[in-house]
XYZ file of C-alpha atoms in Angstrom:
424
model
C -34.382 -17.102 65.457
C -34.805 -14.407 67.822
C -35.104 -10.657 66.671
C -34.720 -7.266 68.737
C -38.279 -6.084 69.091
C -39.346 -2.981 67.234
C -39.429 0.147 69.620
C -41.823 3.000 68.446
C -40.844 5.324 71.243
C -37.662 7.622 70.596
C -34.533 6.696 72.209
C -34.831 9.592 74.963
C -38.392 8.563 75.921
C -37.400 5.203 76.467
C -34.423 5.918 78.657
C -36.368 7.758 80.673
C -39.412 5.769 81.109
C -37.181 2.793 81.921
C -35.216 5.014 84.787
C -39.111 5.959 86.572
C -40.358 2.406 85.966
C -43.331 3.728 84.102
C -42.983 2.015 80.883
C -46.602 0.157 79.744
C -46.974 -3.113 79.737
C -48.517 -3.217 76.371
C -45.391 -1.644 74.490
C -43.410 -4.688 74.088
C -46.635 -6.845 72.772
C -47.385 -3.865 70.363
C -43.940 -4.351 68.918
C -43.792 -8.106 69.064
C -47.174 -7.783 66.703
C -45.415 -5.654 64.310
C -42.578 -7.585 63.968
C -44.832 -10.828 63.563
C -46.711 -8.542 60.724
C -43.163 -7.859 58.873
C -41.921 -11.198 59.269
C -45.203 -12.468 57.128
C -44.415 -9.463 54.460
C -42.941 -11.069 51.466
C -40.908 -8.163 50.581
C -37.241 -7.979 51.656
C -37.589 -5.434 54.784
C -35.063 -4.005 57.577
C -35.666 -1.489 60.099
C -33.162 0.889 61.149
C -32.419 3.061 63.927
C -31.890 6.561 62.653
C -29.858 8.180 65.399
C -27.075 4.952 65.343
C -27.796 3.758 61.827
C -27.671 0.450 63.140
C -30.150 -2.540 61.991
C -32.668 -3.397 64.640
C -34.906 -5.989 62.609
C -34.674 -8.438 59.517
C -37.897 -10.417 58.374
C -37.845 -13.610 57.040
C -37.636 -12.670 53.382
C -34.955 -10.487 53.699
C -32.708 -13.067 56.018
C -33.328 -15.881 52.925
C -32.284 -12.972 50.059
C -29.411 -11.988 52.501
C -28.116 -15.295 52.170
C -28.441 -15.118 48.445
C -26.674 -11.794 48.190
C -23.822 -13.474 50.736
C -22.929 -15.806 48.273
C -22.276 -13.027 45.680
C -20.696 -10.405 47.836
C -18.234 -12.502 50.288
C -17.518 -9.041 52.169
C -20.509 -8.751 53.435
C -21.488 -9.667 57.300
C -23.130 -12.813 57.932
C -27.033 -12.113 57.891
C -27.793 -13.554 61.698
C -24.826 -11.182 62.656
C -26.513 -7.712 60.853
C -28.644 -6.949 63.996
C -26.648 -4.149 65.561
C -24.506 -3.514 62.617
C -24.481 -0.211 60.993
C -25.706 -0.040 57.021
C -22.409 0.215 55.625
C -22.021 -3.448 56.930
C -24.615 -4.418 54.160
C -23.156 -2.383 51.416
C -20.506 0.686 51.570
C -22.622 2.808 49.630
C -25.159 2.909 52.117
C -22.373 4.525 54.328
C -23.716 8.197 54.003
C -27.058 7.252 55.064
C -25.921 6.089 58.627
C -25.410 9.530 59.756
C -28.271 11.387 57.444
C -31.015 8.930 58.321
C -31.379 10.921 61.727
C -32.777 13.751 59.778
C -36.076 12.547 58.073
C -36.146 15.348 55.453
C -33.223 13.287 53.757
C -35.647 10.553 53.061
C -36.854 8.791 50.895
C -33.524 7.306 49.246
C -33.589 5.415 46.475
C -30.586 3.647 44.502
C -29.429 0.898 42.476
C -26.828 -1.279 44.294
C -24.916 -4.048 42.909
C -24.130 -7.338 45.048
C -21.773 -9.099 42.776
C -23.623 -10.005 39.734
C -26.892 -8.879 40.985
C -28.351 -5.540 40.962
C -30.814 -4.621 43.607
C -33.463 -1.675 44.041
C -32.874 -0.259 47.427
C -34.947 2.437 48.994
C -35.305 3.775 52.545
C -38.210 5.579 53.734
C -38.821 7.223 57.615
C -41.564 5.310 59.629
C -43.723 7.266 61.661
C -44.508 6.278 65.110
C -47.350 8.070 65.779
C -47.132 9.724 69.370
C -43.251 8.321 69.190
C -42.810 10.316 66.069
C -39.841 9.503 63.805
C -38.519 6.569 65.343
C -37.173 4.258 62.678
C -36.365 3.716 59.068
C -37.708 1.152 56.657
C -35.151 0.014 54.455
C -36.518 -2.742 51.333
C -35.119 -3.813 48.222
C -35.792 -5.767 45.430
C -34.308 -7.342 42.061
C -34.074 -4.719 39.588
C -36.524 -5.098 36.776
C -35.550 -6.884 33.414
C -36.037 -3.624 31.404
C -33.149 -2.298 33.732
C -31.014 -5.155 33.092
C -31.880 -5.312 29.468
C -31.216 -1.489 29.746
C -27.878 -1.730 31.376
C -26.837 -4.899 29.202
C -27.447 -2.790 26.154
C -25.693 0.133 27.811
C -22.680 -2.085 28.638
C -22.363 -3.520 25.014
C -23.704 -0.263 23.034
C -20.863 1.812 25.121
C -18.162 -0.947 24.752
C -18.980 -0.981 20.808
C -19.122 2.884 21.054
C -15.396 3.150 23.233
C -14.063 0.680 20.531
C -15.392 3.131 17.552
C -14.286 5.812 19.384
C -10.622 4.512 20.046
C -10.677 3.037 16.179
C -11.534 6.991 15.349
C -8.815 8.226 17.778
C -6.039 5.719 15.938
C -6.891 6.587 12.478
C -6.625 10.082 13.166
C -3.221 9.334 15.000
C -2.456 7.312 11.691
C -3.384 9.858 9.539
C -1.573 12.294 11.516
C 1.360 10.509 10.974
C 1.100 9.900 7.402
C -0.088 13.553 6.938
C 3.533 14.670 8.927
C 5.533 11.768 6.823
C 3.846 12.913 3.869
C 4.476 16.361 4.539
C 8.135 15.724 5.225
C 8.413 13.699 2.197
C 7.067 16.277 0.304
C 9.868 18.582 1.803
C 12.670 16.456 1.359
C 11.320 15.999 -2.164
C 11.551 19.399 -2.939
C 14.796 19.572 -1.511
C 16.118 17.019 -3.516
C 14.450 18.464 -6.719
C 16.048 21.392 -6.030
C 19.293 19.664 -5.460
C 18.769 17.408 -8.868
C 18.401 20.491 -10.561
C 21.895 22.028 -9.188
C 23.637 18.642 -9.932
C 21.982 18.846 -13.733
C 23.682 22.292 -13.898
C 27.241 21.118 -12.518
C 26.745 17.996 -14.623
C 26.223 20.111 -17.683
C 28.852 22.299 -16.624
C 31.178 19.112 -16.443
C 29.928 18.167 -19.590
C 31.107 21.203 -21.211
C 34.299 21.656 -19.395
C 34.995 18.087 -20.404
C 34.440 18.591 -24.085
C 36.692 22.169 -24.014
C 39.116 19.922 -22.405
C 38.791 17.031 -25.003
C 39.744 19.871 -27.677
C 42.153 21.341 -25.677
C 43.975 18.003 -25.731
C 43.326 17.161 -29.284
C 45.003 20.645 -29.546
C 48.116 19.589 -26.938
C 48.513 16.030 -28.950
C 48.736 17.869 -32.381
C 51.522 20.000 -31.163
C 53.289 17.466 -29.361
C 53.220 15.262 -32.340
C 54.414 18.469 -34.178
C 57.224 18.522 -31.716
C 58.530 15.221 -31.875
C 58.579 15.519 -35.538
C 60.606 18.577 -35.473
C 62.836 17.190 -32.798
C 63.305 14.075 -35.217
C 64.141 16.425 -37.771
C 66.421 18.141 -35.409
C 67.970 14.859 -34.673
C 68.080 13.811 -38.426
C 69.937 17.539 -39.161
C 72.158 17.027 -36.081
C 73.831 13.733 -37.610
C 74.404 15.559 -40.974
C 76.272 18.237 -39.480
C 78.127 15.636 -36.955
C 79.082 14.059 -40.341
C 79.926 17.253 -41.709
C 82.367 18.197 -38.935
C 83.784 14.814 -38.955
C 84.720 14.939 -42.727
C 86.122 18.634 -41.821
C 88.023 16.967 -38.998
C 89.624 14.246 -41.218
C 89.916 17.249 -43.804
C 92.105 19.165 -41.298
C 94.010 16.133 -40.238
C 95.018 15.658 -43.987
C 96.029 19.312 -44.409
C 98.146 18.619 -41.079
C 100.031 15.614 -42.345
C 100.194 18.056 -45.724
C 101.846 21.054 -43.689
C 104.321 18.414 -41.735
C 105.426 17.483 -44.866
C 106.047 20.980 -46.414
C 107.811 21.683 -43.113
C 109.815 18.750 -43.873
C 110.526 20.011 -47.478
C 111.675 23.665 -45.771
C 113.911 22.036 -43.281
C 115.922 20.077 -46.056
C 115.515 23.065 -48.593
C 117.119 25.361 -45.823
C 119.734 22.504 -45.029
C 120.929 22.438 -48.791
C 120.740 26.299 -48.922
C 123.460 26.130 -45.970
C 125.356 23.790 -47.482
C 125.248 25.466 -51.215
C 126.256 28.611 -48.934
C 129.025 26.704 -47.622
C 129.959 25.215 -51.124
C 129.914 28.404 -52.883
C 132.163 30.178 -49.949
C 134.777 27.604 -51.221
C 134.327 28.419 -55.017
C 135.220 32.227 -54.196
C 134.459 34.535 -57.083
C 133.108 31.681 -58.866
C 130.548 31.100 -56.387
C 129.187 34.606 -55.781
C 125.997 34.251 -57.518
C 125.407 30.630 -56.197
C 125.607 31.800 -52.989
C 122.910 34.818 -53.761
C 120.401 32.176 -54.869
C 121.398 29.853 -52.185
C 120.644 32.879 -49.776
C 117.228 33.533 -51.319
C 116.495 30.080 -51.198
C 117.202 29.788 -47.335
C 115.116 32.995 -47.123
C 112.286 31.425 -48.714
C 112.501 28.312 -46.884
C 112.562 30.109 -43.520
C 109.441 31.872 -44.577
C 107.861 28.614 -45.784
C 108.709 27.163 -42.338
C 107.502 29.940 -40.779
C 104.128 29.998 -42.728
C 103.724 26.251 -42.232
C 104.218 26.921 -38.624
C 101.465 29.382 -38.686
C 99.382 26.909 -40.725
C 99.733 24.336 -38.324
C 99.013 26.252 -35.374
C 96.059 27.281 -37.236
C 95.206 23.676 -38.063
C 95.643 22.747 -34.401
C 93.132 25.271 -33.159
C 90.676 24.376 -35.862
C 91.232 20.490 -35.128
C 90.413 21.485 -31.439
C 87.285 23.311 -32.174
C 86.491 20.746 -34.628
C 86.687 18.164 -31.818
C 84.685 20.204 -29.536
C 81.909 20.844 -32.028
C 81.731 16.918 -32.707
C 81.644 16.243 -29.016
C 78.980 19.119 -28.600
C 76.421 18.093 -31.504
C 76.793 15.054 -30.112
C 75.735 15.832 -26.886
C 73.111 17.893 -28.771
C 71.769 14.829 -30.467
C 71.728 12.943 -27.393
C 69.600 15.438 -25.967
C 67.233 16.103 -28.719
C 66.684 12.488 -28.879
C 65.761 12.695 -24.813
C 63.252 15.205 -25.965
C 61.877 13.312 -29.031
C 61.510 10.449 -26.396
C 60.068 12.944 -23.744
C 57.480 13.885 -26.529
C 56.389 10.474 -27.738
C 55.469 9.677 -23.871
C 53.601 12.829 -23.538
C 51.901 12.033 -26.690
C 50.693 8.566 -25.622
C 49.953 10.340 -22.272
C 48.105 13.037 -23.920
C 46.449 10.215 -25.889
C 45.307 8.410 -23.189
C 43.758 11.136 -21.355
C 42.039 12.320 -24.380
C 40.299 8.781 -24.288
C 39.743 9.389 -20.702
C 37.934 12.895 -21.087
C 35.897 11.655 -23.965
C 34.729 8.715 -21.699
C 34.215 11.758 -18.881
C 32.158 13.627 -21.507
C 30.019 10.987 -22.546
C 29.430 10.021 -18.715
C 28.657 13.197 -18.052
C 26.236 13.641 -20.740
C 24.569 10.508 -19.658
C 24.476 11.571 -15.934
C 23.021 14.844 -17.137
C 20.063 12.809 -18.731
C 19.943 10.711 -15.874
C 19.626 13.731 -13.309
C 16.573 14.746 -15.427
C 14.956 11.732 -14.943
C 15.576 11.925 -11.284
C 14.035 15.487 -11.147
C 11.007 14.231 -13.308
C 10.627 11.301 -10.555
C 11.106 13.426 -7.568
C 8.268 15.583 -9.330
C 5.972 12.586 -9.539
C 6.894 12.036 -5.827
C 6.154 15.232 -4.764
C 3.101 15.080 -6.327
C 1.987 12.024 -4.578
C 2.939 13.435 -1.164
C 0.790 16.191 -1.671
C -1.889 13.816 -2.747
C -1.255 11.633 0.331
C -1.413 14.628 2.423
C -4.639 15.865 1.126
C -6.029 12.087 1.418
C -4.832 12.390 5.171
C -6.673 15.410 5.605
C -9.723 13.864 4.597
C -9.245 10.732 6.727
C -8.446 13.251 9.972
C -11.710 15.083 9.195
C -13.714 11.767 8.571
C -12.154 10.523 11.549
C -13.266 13.484 13.636
C -16.265 13.325 12.577
C -16.678 9.350 13.572
C -15.577 10.667 16.749
C -18.392 13.156 16.894
C -20.898 11.032 15.762
C -19.721 8.463 18.786
C -19.887 10.977 21.319
C -23.447 12.272 19.766
C -24.922 8.498 20.008
C -23.355 7.806 23.476
C -25.290 10.910 24.799
C -28.506 9.902 23.319
C -28.271 6.475 24.487
C -27.027 7.621 28.258
C -30.137 9.852 27.893
C -32.348 6.859 26.709
C -31.344 4.542 29.466
C -31.818 7.154 32.142
C -35.345 7.674 30.567
C -35.959 3.829 30.499
C -34.278 3.393 34.377
C -36.543 6.740 35.790
C -39.670 5.794 33.622
């Protein structure tokens, strides 16, 4: 396997000597000897041109190691093709060195680089070429020691645990915050509900009092309606008695009318007899004068009787007409009173039902007032529970915050310890 020869002269000197043909014959031999010595070294070694950052030599140990690393890092260039390649083809984290190593003051440089699951301790230092000056940079690497592996594994494990603790603490604080907000809202709502319950209790008590007053008023109305119904019934009975009396008066008037008619008939007959007596007295001459006077008087009496009976008949007719009107009116009054009595009875029944309903409302209002008092007491208990929950949430949030602070402090202490382990 051929390797590029190590050249200790700088690039400008080599170019100048090649142009003049004055290159010493022993220079290639010295380079080959140096490469052979580096090949025999069991450490992983590369030589890098500081100006270009390209790899100029890889010893056998490094080639063997690169084959193993290549299996861990598939993006890495094949080891046999790395001669002439820049350092960033070995590992991306070496990219800054490609330009920086031209200045020897930037070296030595050291870092831990991951190749897949393997972590390598990589170091780069300047090579003094004697009379040629700074002509190459030597890169070497080795597997990080077990302490570093253990420290790194511990760091990963502990950091994961701390992160989990921190996440759990954050979740606890968030949950406590939600509980606190919920309990605060519950307390506010309970306060509002208690206020509403108190107002409702007052309103229910007012309704109960009003229902009692209404029940008393309905009882009074029911009594008055009952009295009105009784009075209406008495009025109906009195109207019926009055109707019977007027009916009797009408019948008496009819009988009087019959008697008057009889008297009129008698007066007519008497008048006719007086007329006949007057005629007969005139026939008798002087002997019939006295009889004529009597007949004349009888005639006058008959006329007066007829006139009086006519007036009586007219008055009796008026009485009969008035009596008939009174009978009709009394019958109408009786019907109206009966209707009033029926209405009063219906009102009494309705008032009785309303009284029963009002009593039930009053009883329900009293029960509701008692239930409202229980609700108010329960709301007060709920408010106390909400306040207790809020206080507990504050304690939990404080504990979560303290846990997060402790986890952060532990994380920093572990990082400081691991840093000391790595660099100690």
